[in-house]
Amino acid sequence: MRRVTTIAEVRKAVAEARARGARIGFVPTMGALHAGHGALMDASVAECDVTVVSIFVNPLQFGPAEDFHKYPRDLEADEAFCRERGVDIVFAPSDEEMYPRPPRAFVEVEELTAGLCGAYRPGHFRGVTTVVTKLFHIVQPDVAYFGQKDFQQAAVIRRMVEDLNFPLEIRTVPTVREADGLAMSSRNRYLNPEERRAATALYRGLVAAREVMEKGERDPEKVRARVREVWAEEPLVREQYIEVVDAVDLKPVSYIDGQVAVAVAAFVGTTRLIDNILFPETGSLT
Ligand code: AMP
């Protein structure tokens, strides 16, 4: 495995692999790697000849009051993690390498970014789509892997790739969870033991939502109320949103038919966590 830090180096390494006819898989991350990232790497290693992982905490996607400066960074551990998973190239650029001067060009996906997290994190998705565009141009992968955990992000990037004719495929990988159901996230490290226990309510709420839908409930308000009911038992959990949206266009539905996502965001203490489930689960977005 090679760790490179410059755009020139990663381009050269990928060009050499491509000249040998290799299929290039790409997993963009912000580091602090866990088994969720690992599942994306496993998918790429299984389907591609060469896997590139980027590790870059992108300042452009953090709001001024968000956790950019305290976001966990541990490049040595991340590098070991990637090596164990069979990754070929780790691209870990500095902020200066990615943004040598203040950017004046941005990529924006409209409408899909208006609701859910987009409503509470102004500029976040513009930061994501801009950096992912840069990374796609730098790495030029055949396939890029994203997690279902960040469901809106995956849908936004999928739409960007279709609308702007990026010559690559997007794959979405199911959410990897802790044994008690909590979706793995780099931000889980912020939780103290009491908050960590309370955080299981997010997924418990989603499981309860799935149960009522499986029993035939088709009114999204009833489904949202069911999640809220579960969360009400955990005073440490503060709702930001609970939405039932169409799985592709992300618009709230007034009746549940076709595939929907139940998507949630909540603060547990001061830590903001998100999660979601698809219903029905079959025919997911991969
Ligand atoms: P991040 O480092 O948080 O930007 O995440 C990098 C990629 O890993 C994104 O595509 C995430 O959706 C994905 N990811 C993060 N957590 C999980 C998880 N628990 N299960 C599956 N994918 C995940």
PDB file of C-alpha atoms and ligand atoms in Angstrom:
ATOM      1  CA  MET A   1       0.000   0.000   0.000  1.00  0.00           C
ATOM      2  CA  ARG A   2       1.193   3.531  -0.768  1.00  0.00           C
ATOM      3  CA  ARG A   3       0.337   6.697   1.109  1.00  0.00           C
ATOM      4  CA  VAL A   4       0.546   9.814  -1.053  1.00  0.00           C
ATOM      5  CA  THR A   5      -0.185  13.412  -0.166  1.00  0.00           C
ATOM      6  CA  THR A   6      -0.040  15.299  -3.473  1.00  0.00           C
ATOM      7  CA  ILE A   7      -2.472  15.433  -6.375  1.00  0.00           C
ATOM      8  CA  ALA A   8       0.396  14.793  -8.800  1.00  0.00           C
ATOM      9  CA  GLU A   9       1.398  11.578  -6.985  1.00  0.00           C
ATOM     10  CA  VAL A  10      -2.087  10.098  -6.809  1.00  0.00           C
ATOM     11  CA  ARG A  11      -2.737  10.950 -10.463  1.00  0.00           C
ATOM     12  CA  LYS A  12       0.500   9.241 -11.465  1.00  0.00           C
ATOM     13  CA  ALA A  13      -0.218   6.126  -9.380  1.00  0.00           C
ATOM     14  CA  VAL A  14      -3.748   5.815 -10.796  1.00  0.00           C
ATOM     15  CA  ALA A  15      -2.560   6.463 -14.378  1.00  0.00           C
ATOM     16  CA  GLU A  16      -0.036   3.631 -14.035  1.00  0.00           C
ATOM     17  CA  ALA A  17      -2.720   1.269 -12.757  1.00  0.00           C
ATOM     18  CA  ARG A  18      -5.094   2.289 -15.517  1.00  0.00           C
ATOM     19  CA  ALA A  19      -2.397   1.730 -18.159  1.00  0.00           C
ATOM     20  CA  ARG A  20      -2.261  -1.890 -16.925  1.00  0.00           C
ATOM     21  CA  GLY A  21      -6.025  -2.084 -17.536  1.00  0.00           C
ATOM     22  CA  ALA A  22      -6.975  -1.922 -13.846  1.00  0.00           C
ATOM     23  CA  ARG A  23     -10.502  -1.030 -12.728  1.00  0.00           C
ATOM     24  CA  ILE A  24     -10.186   1.740 -10.150  1.00  0.00           C
ATOM     25  CA  GLY A  25     -12.409   1.854  -7.057  1.00  0.00           C
ATOM     26  CA  PHE A  26     -12.541   4.951  -4.858  1.00  0.00           C
ATOM     27  CA  VAL A  27     -13.701   5.461  -1.265  1.00  0.00           C
ATOM     28  CA  PRO A  28     -13.729   9.111  -0.129  1.00  0.00           C
ATOM     29  CA  THR A  29     -13.560   9.519   3.663  1.00  0.00           C
ATOM     30  CA  MET A  30     -12.744  12.043   6.363  1.00  0.00           C
ATOM     31  CA  GLY A  31     -10.692   9.489   8.286  1.00  0.00           C
ATOM     32  CA  ALA A  32     -11.224   8.316  11.884  1.00  0.00           C
ATOM     33  CA  LEU A  33     -11.939   5.064  10.101  1.00  0.00           C
ATOM     34  CA  HIS A  34     -14.276   2.398  11.466  1.00  0.00           C
ATOM     35  CA  ALA A  35     -16.014  -0.731  10.206  1.00  0.00           C
ATOM     36  CA  GLY A  36     -18.519   1.409   8.231  1.00  0.00           C
ATOM     37  CA  HIS A  37     -15.684   2.766   6.113  1.00  0.00           C
ATOM     38  CA  GLY A  38     -14.288  -0.773   6.104  1.00  0.00           C
ATOM     39  CA  ALA A  39     -17.417  -2.091   4.386  1.00  0.00           C
ATOM     40  CA  LEU A  40     -16.947   0.452   1.577  1.00  0.00           C
ATOM     41  CA  MET A  41     -13.317  -0.597   1.202  1.00  0.00           C
ATOM     42  CA  ASP A  42     -14.277  -4.295   1.187  1.00  0.00           C
ATOM     43  CA  ALA A  43     -16.794  -3.653  -1.598  1.00  0.00           C
ATOM     44  CA  SER A  44     -14.202  -1.803  -3.654  1.00  0.00           C
ATOM     45  CA  VAL A  45     -11.470  -4.396  -3.075  1.00  0.00           C
ATOM     46  CA  ALA A  46     -13.928  -7.134  -4.097  1.00  0.00           C
ATOM     47  CA  GLU A  47     -15.132  -5.382  -7.266  1.00  0.00           C
ATOM     48  CA  CYS A  48     -12.081  -3.452  -8.447  1.00  0.00           C
ATOM     49  CA  ASP A  49      -8.409  -4.139  -9.191  1.00  0.00           C
ATOM     50  CA  VAL A  50      -7.068  -1.065  -7.417  1.00  0.00           C
ATOM     51  CA  THR A  51      -8.700   0.692  -4.442  1.00  0.00           C
ATOM     52  CA  VAL A  52      -7.952   4.305  -3.596  1.00  0.00           C
ATOM     53  CA  VAL A  53      -9.080   5.737  -0.235  1.00  0.00           C
ATOM     54  CA  SER A  54      -8.939   9.472   0.370  1.00  0.00           C
ATOM     55  CA  ILE A  55      -8.638  10.854   3.878  1.00  0.00           C
ATOM     56  CA  PHE A  56      -9.429  14.542   3.988  1.00  0.00           C
ATOM     57  CA  VAL A  57     -11.389  16.528   6.554  1.00  0.00           C
ATOM     58  CA  ASN A  58     -12.943  18.976   4.134  1.00  0.00           C
ATOM     59  CA  PRO A  59     -13.243  22.445   5.686  1.00  0.00           C
ATOM     60  CA  LEU A  60     -15.720  23.510   2.996  1.00  0.00           C
ATOM     61  CA  GLN A  61     -18.482  21.224   4.301  1.00  0.00           C
ATOM     62  CA  PHE A  62     -18.399  22.385   7.933  1.00  0.00           C
ATOM     63  CA  GLY A  63     -20.430  25.339   9.184  1.00  0.00           C
ATOM     64  CA  PRO A  64     -18.711  27.980  11.355  1.00  0.00           C
ATOM     65  CA  ALA A  65     -20.281  26.562  14.532  1.00  0.00           C
ATOM     66  CA  GLU A  66     -19.562  22.940  13.614  1.00  0.00           C
ATOM     67  CA  ASP A  67     -16.806  20.547  14.666  1.00  0.00           C
ATOM     68  CA  PHE A  68     -14.144  21.020  11.935  1.00  0.00           C
ATOM     69  CA  HIS A  69     -11.349  21.744  14.434  1.00  0.00           C
ATOM     70  CA  LYS A  70     -12.228  19.007  16.895  1.00  0.00           C
ATOM     71  CA  TYR A  71     -13.057  16.372  14.236  1.00  0.00           C
ATOM     72  CA  PRO A  72     -10.988  13.252  15.123  1.00  0.00           C
ATOM     73  CA  ARG A  73      -7.768  12.895  13.111  1.00  0.00           C
ATOM     74  CA  ASP A  74      -5.461   9.871  13.395  1.00  0.00           C
ATOM     75  CA  LEU A  75      -3.636   9.290  10.138  1.00  0.00           C
ATOM     76  CA  GLU A  76      -1.333   6.559  11.476  1.00  0.00           C
ATOM     77  CA  ALA A  77      -4.222   4.402  12.717  1.00  0.00           C
ATOM     78  CA  ASP A  78      -6.168   5.097   9.510  1.00  0.00           C
ATOM     79  CA  GLU A  79      -3.256   4.034   7.369  1.00  0.00           C
ATOM     80  CA  ALA A  80      -2.919   0.745   9.282  1.00  0.00           C
ATOM     81  CA  PHE A  81      -6.679   0.206   8.924  1.00  0.00           C
ATOM     82  CA  CYS A  82      -6.486   0.688   5.140  1.00  0.00           C
ATOM     83  CA  ARG A  83      -3.500  -1.626   4.815  1.00  0.00           C
ATOM     84  CA  GLU A  84      -5.349  -4.382   6.665  1.00  0.00           C
ATOM     85  CA  ARG A  85      -8.345  -4.030   4.372  1.00  0.00           C
ATOM     86  CA  GLY A  86      -6.273  -4.464   1.228  1.00  0.00           C
ATOM     87  CA  VAL A  87      -6.366  -0.851   0.060  1.00  0.00           C
ATOM     88  CA  ASP A  88      -3.736   0.000  -2.577  1.00  0.00           C
ATOM     89  CA  ILE A  89      -3.421   3.780  -2.355  1.00  0.00           C
ATOM     90  CA  VAL A  90      -4.240   6.194   0.485  1.00  0.00           C
ATOM     91  CA  PHE A  91      -4.503   9.803  -0.636  1.00  0.00           C
ATOM     92  CA  ALA A  92      -4.205  12.113   2.373  1.00  0.00           C
ATOM     93  CA  PRO A  93      -3.749  15.668   1.116  1.00  0.00           C
ATOM     94  CA  SER A  94      -3.247  18.765   3.234  1.00  0.00           C
ATOM     95  CA  ASP A  95      -5.772  21.609   3.226  1.00  0.00           C
ATOM     96  CA  GLU A  96      -3.267  23.630   1.138  1.00  0.00           C
ATOM     97  CA  GLU A  97      -2.977  20.863  -1.442  1.00  0.00           C
ATOM     98  CA  MET A  98      -6.755  20.767  -1.921  1.00  0.00           C
ATOM     99  CA  TYR A  99      -7.382  24.504  -1.532  1.00  0.00           C
ATOM    100  CA  PRO A 100      -4.198  26.407  -2.442  1.00  0.00           C
ATOM    101  CA  ARG A 101      -6.315  29.556  -2.617  1.00  0.00           C
ATOM    102  CA  PRO A 102      -9.889  30.351  -1.609  1.00  0.00           C
ATOM    103  CA  PRO A 103     -12.124  28.459  -4.039  1.00  0.00           C
ATOM    104  CA  ARG A 104     -14.258  30.495  -6.401  1.00  0.00           C
ATOM    105  CA  ALA A 105     -15.902  27.581  -8.252  1.00  0.00           C
ATOM    106  CA  PHE A 106     -18.462  25.356  -6.572  1.00  0.00           C
ATOM    107  CA  VAL A 107     -20.782  22.517  -7.530  1.00  0.00           C
ATOM    108  CA  GLU A 108     -24.314  22.654  -6.249  1.00  0.00           C
ATOM    109  CA  VAL A 109     -27.180  20.163  -6.469  1.00  0.00           C
ATOM    110  CA  GLU A 110     -30.533  21.865  -6.052  1.00  0.00           C
ATOM    111  CA  GLU A 111     -33.740  20.624  -4.395  1.00  0.00           C
ATOM    112  CA  LEU A 112     -32.312  17.334  -3.089  1.00  0.00           C
ATOM    113  CA  THR A 113     -30.196  19.419  -0.732  1.00  0.00           C
ATOM    114  CA  ALA A 114     -33.041  21.655   0.482  1.00  0.00           C
ATOM    115  CA  GLY A 115     -34.538  19.335   3.096  1.00  0.00           C
ATOM    116  CA  LEU A 116     -33.297  16.909   5.759  1.00  0.00           C
ATOM    117  CA  CYS A 117     -29.698  17.767   6.777  1.00  0.00           C
ATOM    118  CA  GLY A 118     -29.560  20.495   4.109  1.00  0.00           C
ATOM    119  CA  ALA A 119     -32.163  22.513   5.993  1.00  0.00           C
ATOM    120  CA  TYR A 120     -30.026  22.560   9.159  1.00  0.00           C
ATOM    121  CA  ARG A 121     -26.519  22.680   7.656  1.00  0.00           C
ATOM    122  CA  PRO A 122     -26.499  25.542   5.139  1.00  0.00           C
ATOM    123  CA  GLY A 123     -23.654  25.159   2.651  1.00  0.00           C
ATOM    124  CA  HIS A 124     -22.828  21.623   3.821  1.00  0.00           C
ATOM    125  CA  PHE A 125     -23.834  19.807   0.646  1.00  0.00           C
ATOM    126  CA  ARG A 126     -22.230  22.452  -1.555  1.00  0.00           C
ATOM    127  CA  GLY A 127     -19.011  21.710   0.318  1.00  0.00           C
ATOM    128  CA  VAL A 128     -19.504  17.971  -0.153  1.00  0.00           C
ATOM    129  CA  THR A 129     -20.356  18.088  -3.871  1.00  0.00           C
ATOM    130  CA  THR A 130     -17.494  20.500  -4.551  1.00  0.00           C
ATOM    131  CA  VAL A 131     -14.855  18.389  -2.799  1.00  0.00           C
ATOM    132  CA  VAL A 132     -16.222  15.141  -4.253  1.00  0.00           C
ATOM    133  CA  THR A 133     -16.048  16.699  -7.736  1.00  0.00           C
ATOM    134  CA  LYS A 134     -12.436  17.686  -7.093  1.00  0.00           C
ATOM    135  CA  LEU A 135     -11.627  14.195  -5.800  1.00  0.00           C
ATOM    136  CA  PHE A 136     -13.345  12.552  -8.788  1.00  0.00           C
ATOM    137  CA  HIS A 137     -11.267  14.722 -11.136  1.00  0.00           C
ATOM    138  CA  ILE A 138      -8.085  13.964  -9.209  1.00  0.00           C
ATOM    139  CA  VAL A 139      -8.563  10.187  -8.832  1.00  0.00           C
ATOM    140  CA  GLN A 140     -10.685   9.499 -11.941  1.00  0.00           C
ATOM    141  CA  PRO A 141     -12.160   6.261 -10.578  1.00  0.00           C
ATOM    142  CA  ASP A 142     -14.388   3.804 -12.440  1.00  0.00           C
ATOM    143  CA  VAL A 143     -16.528   3.222  -9.344  1.00  0.00           C
ATOM    144  CA  ALA A 144     -16.988   5.282  -6.171  1.00  0.00           C
ATOM    145  CA  TYR A 145     -18.465   3.921  -2.935  1.00  0.00           C
ATOM    146  CA  PHE A 146     -20.713   5.759  -0.493  1.00  0.00           C
ATOM    147  CA  GLY A 147     -22.503   4.667   2.683  1.00  0.00           C
ATOM    148  CA  GLN A 148     -26.260   4.373   3.094  1.00  0.00           C
ATOM    149  CA  LYS A 149     -25.670   5.875   6.539  1.00  0.00           C
ATOM    150  CA  ASP A 150     -25.333   9.283   4.810  1.00  0.00           C
ATOM    151  CA  PHE A 151     -28.363   8.608   2.697  1.00  0.00           C
ATOM    152  CA  GLN A 152     -28.972  12.179   1.515  1.00  0.00           C
ATOM    153  CA  GLN A 153     -25.302  12.581   0.599  1.00  0.00           C
ATOM    154  CA  ALA A 154     -25.382   9.393  -1.497  1.00  0.00           C
ATOM    155  CA  ALA A 155     -28.559  10.533  -3.302  1.00  0.00           C
ATOM    156  CA  VAL A 156     -27.117  14.007  -3.941  1.00  0.00           C
ATOM    157  CA  ILE A 157     -23.872  12.612  -5.364  1.00  0.00           C
ATOM    158  CA  ARG A 158     -25.717  10.085  -7.484  1.00  0.00           C
ATOM    159  CA  ARG A 159     -27.773  12.925  -8.953  1.00  0.00           C
ATOM    160  CA  MET A 160     -24.698  15.116  -9.495  1.00  0.00           C
ATOM    161  CA  VAL A 161     -22.960  12.276 -11.353  1.00  0.00           C
ATOM    162  CA  GLU A 162     -26.019  11.711 -13.575  1.00  0.00           C
ATOM    163  CA  ASP A 163     -26.763  15.367 -14.269  1.00  0.00           C
ATOM    164  CA  LEU A 164     -23.140  16.302 -14.981  1.00  0.00           C
ATOM    165  CA  ASN A 165     -22.162  13.097 -16.832  1.00  0.00           C
ATOM    166  CA  PHE A 166     -19.296  12.067 -14.598  1.00  0.00           C
ATOM    167  CA  PRO A 167     -17.858   8.923 -16.249  1.00  0.00           C
ATOM    168  CA  LEU A 168     -18.122   6.649 -13.213  1.00  0.00           C
ATOM    169  CA  GLU A 169     -20.539   4.465 -11.286  1.00  0.00           C
ATOM    170  CA  ILE A 170     -21.790   5.165  -7.789  1.00  0.00           C
ATOM    171  CA  ARG A 171     -22.411   2.297  -5.400  1.00  0.00           C
ATOM    172  CA  THR A 172     -24.194   2.598  -2.069  1.00  0.00           C
ATOM    173  CA  VAL A 173     -23.218   0.221   0.740  1.00  0.00           C
ATOM    174  CA  PRO A 174     -25.629  -0.682   3.602  1.00  0.00           C
ATOM    175  CA  THR A 175     -25.126   0.944   7.004  1.00  0.00           C
ATOM    176  CA  VAL A 176     -22.790  -0.883   9.365  1.00  0.00           C
ATOM    177  CA  ARG A 177     -23.991  -0.845  12.986  1.00  0.00           C
ATOM    178  CA  GLU A 178     -22.612  -1.548  16.426  1.00  0.00           C
ATOM    179  CA  ALA A 179     -23.953  -4.695  18.137  1.00  0.00           C
ATOM    180  CA  ASP A 180     -26.672  -2.596  19.837  1.00  0.00           C
ATOM    181  CA  GLY A 181     -27.806  -1.039  16.557  1.00  0.00           C
ATOM    182  CA  LEU A 182     -26.103   2.362  16.739  1.00  0.00           C
ATOM    183  CA  ALA A 183     -24.916   3.336  13.253  1.00  0.00           C
ATOM    184  CA  MET A 184     -21.127   3.523  13.234  1.00  0.00           C
ATOM    185  CA  SER A 185     -19.876   7.090  12.932  1.00  0.00           C
ATOM    186  CA  SER A 186     -16.612   8.879  13.599  1.00  0.00           C
ATOM    187  CA  ARG A 187     -18.678  11.250  15.753  1.00  0.00           C
ATOM    188  CA  ASN A 188     -19.695   8.434  18.131  1.00  0.00           C
ATOM    189  CA  ARG A 189     -16.304   9.054  19.807  1.00  0.00           C
ATOM    190  CA  TYR A 190     -17.697  12.325  21.163  1.00  0.00           C
ATOM    191  CA  LEU A 191     -20.318  10.491  23.264  1.00  0.00           C
ATOM    192  CA  ASN A 192     -19.781   9.921  26.987  1.00  0.00           C
ATOM    193  CA  PRO A 193     -20.975   6.530  28.337  1.00  0.00           C
ATOM    194  CA  GLU A 194     -24.412   7.831  29.286  1.00  0.00           C
ATOM    195  CA  GLU A 195     -24.888   9.480  25.894  1.00  0.00           C
ATOM    196  CA  ARG A 196     -23.583   6.407  24.116  1.00  0.00           C
ATOM    197  CA  ARG A 197     -26.305   4.342  25.802  1.00  0.00           C
ATOM    198  CA  ALA A 198     -29.008   6.928  25.008  1.00  0.00           C
ATOM    199  CA  ALA A 199     -27.867   7.094  21.368  1.00  0.00           C
ATOM    200  CA  THR A 200     -29.260   3.606  20.745  1.00  0.00           C
ATOM    201  CA  ALA A 201     -32.714   5.252  20.790  1.00  0.00           C
ATOM    202  CA  LEU A 202     -32.122   6.585  17.264  1.00  0.00           C
ATOM    203  CA  TYR A 203     -32.095   3.144  15.696  1.00  0.00           C
ATOM    204  CA  ARG A 204     -34.650   1.746  18.155  1.00  0.00           C
ATOM    205  CA  GLY A 205     -37.007   4.450  16.899  1.00  0.00           C
ATOM    206  CA  LEU A 206     -36.339   3.445  13.296  1.00  0.00           C
ATOM    207  CA  VAL A 207     -36.919  -0.238  14.060  1.00  0.00           C
ATOM    208  CA  ALA A 208     -40.240   0.689  15.699  1.00  0.00           C
ATOM    209  CA  ALA A 209     -41.100   2.713  12.574  1.00  0.00           C
ATOM    210  CA  ARG A 210     -40.312  -0.254  10.365  1.00  0.00           C
ATOM    211  CA  GLU A 211     -42.530  -2.491  12.506  1.00  0.00           C
ATOM    212  CA  VAL A 212     -45.576  -0.249  12.118  1.00  0.00           C
ATOM    213  CA  MET A 213     -45.002   0.022   8.351  1.00  0.00           C
ATOM    214  CA  GLU A 214     -44.656  -3.755   8.111  1.00  0.00           C
ATOM    215  CA  LYS A 215     -48.007  -4.032   9.900  1.00  0.00           C
ATOM    216  CA  GLY A 216     -49.542  -1.847   7.178  1.00  0.00           C
ATOM    217  CA  GLU A 217     -49.246   1.726   8.438  1.00  0.00           C
ATOM    218  CA  ARG A 218     -49.055   4.055   5.415  1.00  0.00           C
ATOM    219  CA  ASP A 219     -49.526   7.438   7.075  1.00  0.00           C
ATOM    220  CA  PRO A 220     -46.088   9.101   7.437  1.00  0.00           C
ATOM    221  CA  GLU A 221     -47.338  11.194  10.381  1.00  0.00           C
ATOM    222  CA  LYS A 222     -48.104   8.019  12.345  1.00  0.00           C
ATOM    223  CA  VAL A 223     -44.686   6.607  11.484  1.00  0.00           C
ATOM    224  CA  ARG A 224     -42.948   9.800  12.622  1.00  0.00           C
ATOM    225  CA  ALA A 225     -45.000   9.773  15.819  1.00  0.00           C
ATOM    226  CA  ARG A 226     -43.860   6.223  16.527  1.00  0.00           C
ATOM    227  CA  VAL A 227     -40.180   7.252  16.322  1.00  0.00           C
ATOM    228  CA  ARG A 228     -40.894  10.247  18.560  1.00  0.00           C
ATOM    229  CA  GLU A 229     -42.592   7.957  21.091  1.00  0.00           C
ATOM    230  CA  VAL A 230     -39.451   5.805  21.401  1.00  0.00           C
ATOM    231  CA  TRP A 231     -37.207   8.855  21.644  1.00  0.00           C
ATOM    232  CA  ALA A 232     -39.419  10.370  24.362  1.00  0.00           C
ATOM    233  CA  GLU A 233     -38.094   7.711  26.731  1.00  0.00           C
ATOM    234  CA  GLU A 234     -34.550   9.106  26.359  1.00  0.00           C
ATOM    235  CA  PRO A 235     -34.287  12.667  27.727  1.00  0.00           C
ATOM    236  CA  LEU A 236     -30.726  12.957  26.340  1.00  0.00           C
ATOM    237  CA  VAL A 237     -32.028  12.634  22.784  1.00  0.00           C
ATOM    238  CA  ARG A 238     -33.224  15.906  21.219  1.00  0.00           C
ATOM    239  CA  GLU A 239     -34.944  15.630  17.862  1.00  0.00           C
ATOM    240  CA  GLN A 240     -33.707  17.741  14.972  1.00  0.00           C
ATOM    241  CA  TYR A 241     -35.839  16.042  12.343  1.00  0.00           C
ATOM    242  CA  ILE A 242     -37.789  12.857  11.688  1.00  0.00           C
ATOM    243  CA  GLU A 243     -38.858  12.644   8.035  1.00  0.00           C
ATOM    244  CA  VAL A 244     -40.436  10.101   5.732  1.00  0.00           C
ATOM    245  CA  VAL A 245     -39.207  10.863   2.214  1.00  0.00           C
ATOM    246  CA  ASP A 246     -39.188   9.322  -1.233  1.00  0.00           C
ATOM    247  CA  ALA A 247     -35.981   7.266  -1.479  1.00  0.00           C
ATOM    248  CA  VAL A 248     -34.912   8.842  -4.778  1.00  0.00           C
ATOM    249  CA  ASP A 249     -36.067  12.469  -4.882  1.00  0.00           C
ATOM    250  CA  LEU A 250     -35.982  12.896  -1.077  1.00  0.00           C
ATOM    251  CA  LYS A 251     -39.296  14.776  -0.997  1.00  0.00           C
ATOM    252  CA  PRO A 252     -41.538  14.157   2.029  1.00  0.00           C
ATOM    253  CA  VAL A 253     -44.379  11.808   1.111  1.00  0.00           C
ATOM    254  CA  SER A 254     -48.000  12.172   2.181  1.00  0.00           C
ATOM    255  CA  TYR A 255     -48.695   8.463   1.746  1.00  0.00           C
ATOM    256  CA  ILE A 256     -46.252   5.551   1.929  1.00  0.00           C
ATOM    257  CA  ASP A 257     -46.028   3.601  -1.309  1.00  0.00           C
ATOM    258  CA  GLY A 258     -42.960   2.873  -3.389  1.00  0.00           C
ATOM    259  CA  GLN A 259     -39.657   2.955  -1.547  1.00  0.00           C
ATOM    260  CA  VAL A 260     -39.307   5.515   1.244  1.00  0.00           C
ATOM    261  CA  ALA A 261     -36.563   6.391   3.684  1.00  0.00           C
ATOM    262  CA  VAL A 262     -37.264   7.221   7.291  1.00  0.00           C
ATOM    263  CA  ALA A 263     -34.422   9.652   7.968  1.00  0.00           C
ATOM    264  CA  VAL A 264     -33.619  11.156  11.363  1.00  0.00           C
ATOM    265  CA  ALA A 265     -31.223  13.592  12.986  1.00  0.00           C
ATOM    266  CA  ALA A 266     -30.893  14.197  16.712  1.00  0.00           C
ATOM    267  CA  PHE A 267     -28.575  15.725  19.228  1.00  0.00           C
ATOM    268  CA  VAL A 268     -27.387  13.420  21.970  1.00  0.00           C
ATOM    269  CA  GLY A 269     -25.855  15.854  24.411  1.00  0.00           C
ATOM    270  CA  THR A 270     -23.972  18.192  22.080  1.00  0.00           C
ATOM    271  CA  THR A 271     -23.271  15.531  19.439  1.00  0.00           C
ATOM    272  CA  ARG A 272     -25.405  15.521  16.316  1.00  0.00           C
ATOM    273  CA  LEU A 273     -26.129  12.050  14.952  1.00  0.00           C
ATOM    274  CA  ILE A 274     -28.049  10.894  11.869  1.00  0.00           C
ATOM    275  CA  ASP A 275     -29.527   7.571  10.810  1.00  0.00           C
ATOM    276  CA  ASN A 276     -32.063   6.183   8.366  1.00  0.00           C
ATOM    277  CA  ILE A 277     -33.769   3.035   7.131  1.00  0.00           C
ATOM    278  CA  LEU A 278     -35.254   2.186   3.760  1.00  0.00           C
ATOM    279  CA  PHE A 279     -38.751   0.716   3.517  1.00  0.00           C
ATOM    280  CA  PRO A 280     -39.148  -1.646   1.853  1.00  0.00           C
ATOM    281  CA  GLU A 281     -35.500  -2.592   2.137  1.00  0.00           C
ATOM    282  CA  THR A 282     -35.412  -4.541  -1.126  1.00  0.00           C
ATOM    283  CA  GLY A 283     -34.454  -2.822  -4.342  1.00  0.00           C
ATOM    284  CA  SER A 284     -32.164  -0.493  -2.445  1.00  0.00           C
ATOM    285  CA  LEU A 285     -30.151   2.185  -4.200  1.00  0.00           C
ATOM    286  CA  THR A 286     -26.988   0.203  -4.974  1.00  0.00           C
TER     287      THR A 286
HETATM  288  P1  AMP B   1     -17.106  10.131   6.474  1.00  0.00           P
HETATM  289  O1  AMP B   1     -15.684   9.751   6.770  1.00  0.00           O
HETATM  290  O2  AMP B   1     -17.966  10.225   7.672  1.00  0.00           O
HETATM  291  O3  AMP B   1     -17.203  11.297   5.530  1.00  0.00           O
HETATM  292  O4  AMP B   1     -17.691   8.890   5.660  1.00  0.00           O
HETATM  293  C1  AMP B   1     -17.069   8.409   4.502  1.00  0.00           C
HETATM  294  C2  AMP B   1     -17.971   7.405   3.829  1.00  0.00           C
HETATM  295  O5  AMP B   1     -18.220   6.315   4.711  1.00  0.00           O
HETATM  296  C3  AMP B   1     -19.329   7.986   3.458  1.00  0.00           C
HETATM  297  O6  AMP B   1     -19.724   7.481   2.194  1.00  0.00           O
HETATM  298  C4  AMP B   1     -20.210   7.473   4.558  1.00  0.00           C
HETATM  299  O7  AMP B   1     -21.561   7.348   4.175  1.00  0.00           O
HETATM  300  C5  AMP B   1     -19.604   6.107   4.810  1.00  0.00           C
HETATM  301  N1  AMP B   1     -19.981   5.642   6.146  1.00  0.00           N
HETATM  302  C6  AMP B   1     -19.801   6.281   7.327  1.00  0.00           C
HETATM  303  N2  AMP B   1     -20.332   5.562   8.332  1.00  0.00           N
HETATM  304  C7  AMP B   1     -20.858   4.437   7.785  1.00  0.00           C
HETATM  305  C8  AMP B   1     -21.545   3.300   8.301  1.00  0.00           C
HETATM  306  N3  AMP B   1     -21.810   3.177   9.598  1.00  0.00           N
HETATM  307  N4  AMP B   1     -21.948   2.346   7.433  1.00  0.00           N
HETATM  308  C9  AMP B   1     -21.690   2.474   6.103  1.00  0.00           C
HETATM  309  N5  AMP B   1     -21.042   3.522   5.561  1.00  0.00           N
HETATM  310  C10 AMP B   1     -20.630   4.493   6.379  1.00  0.00           C
END
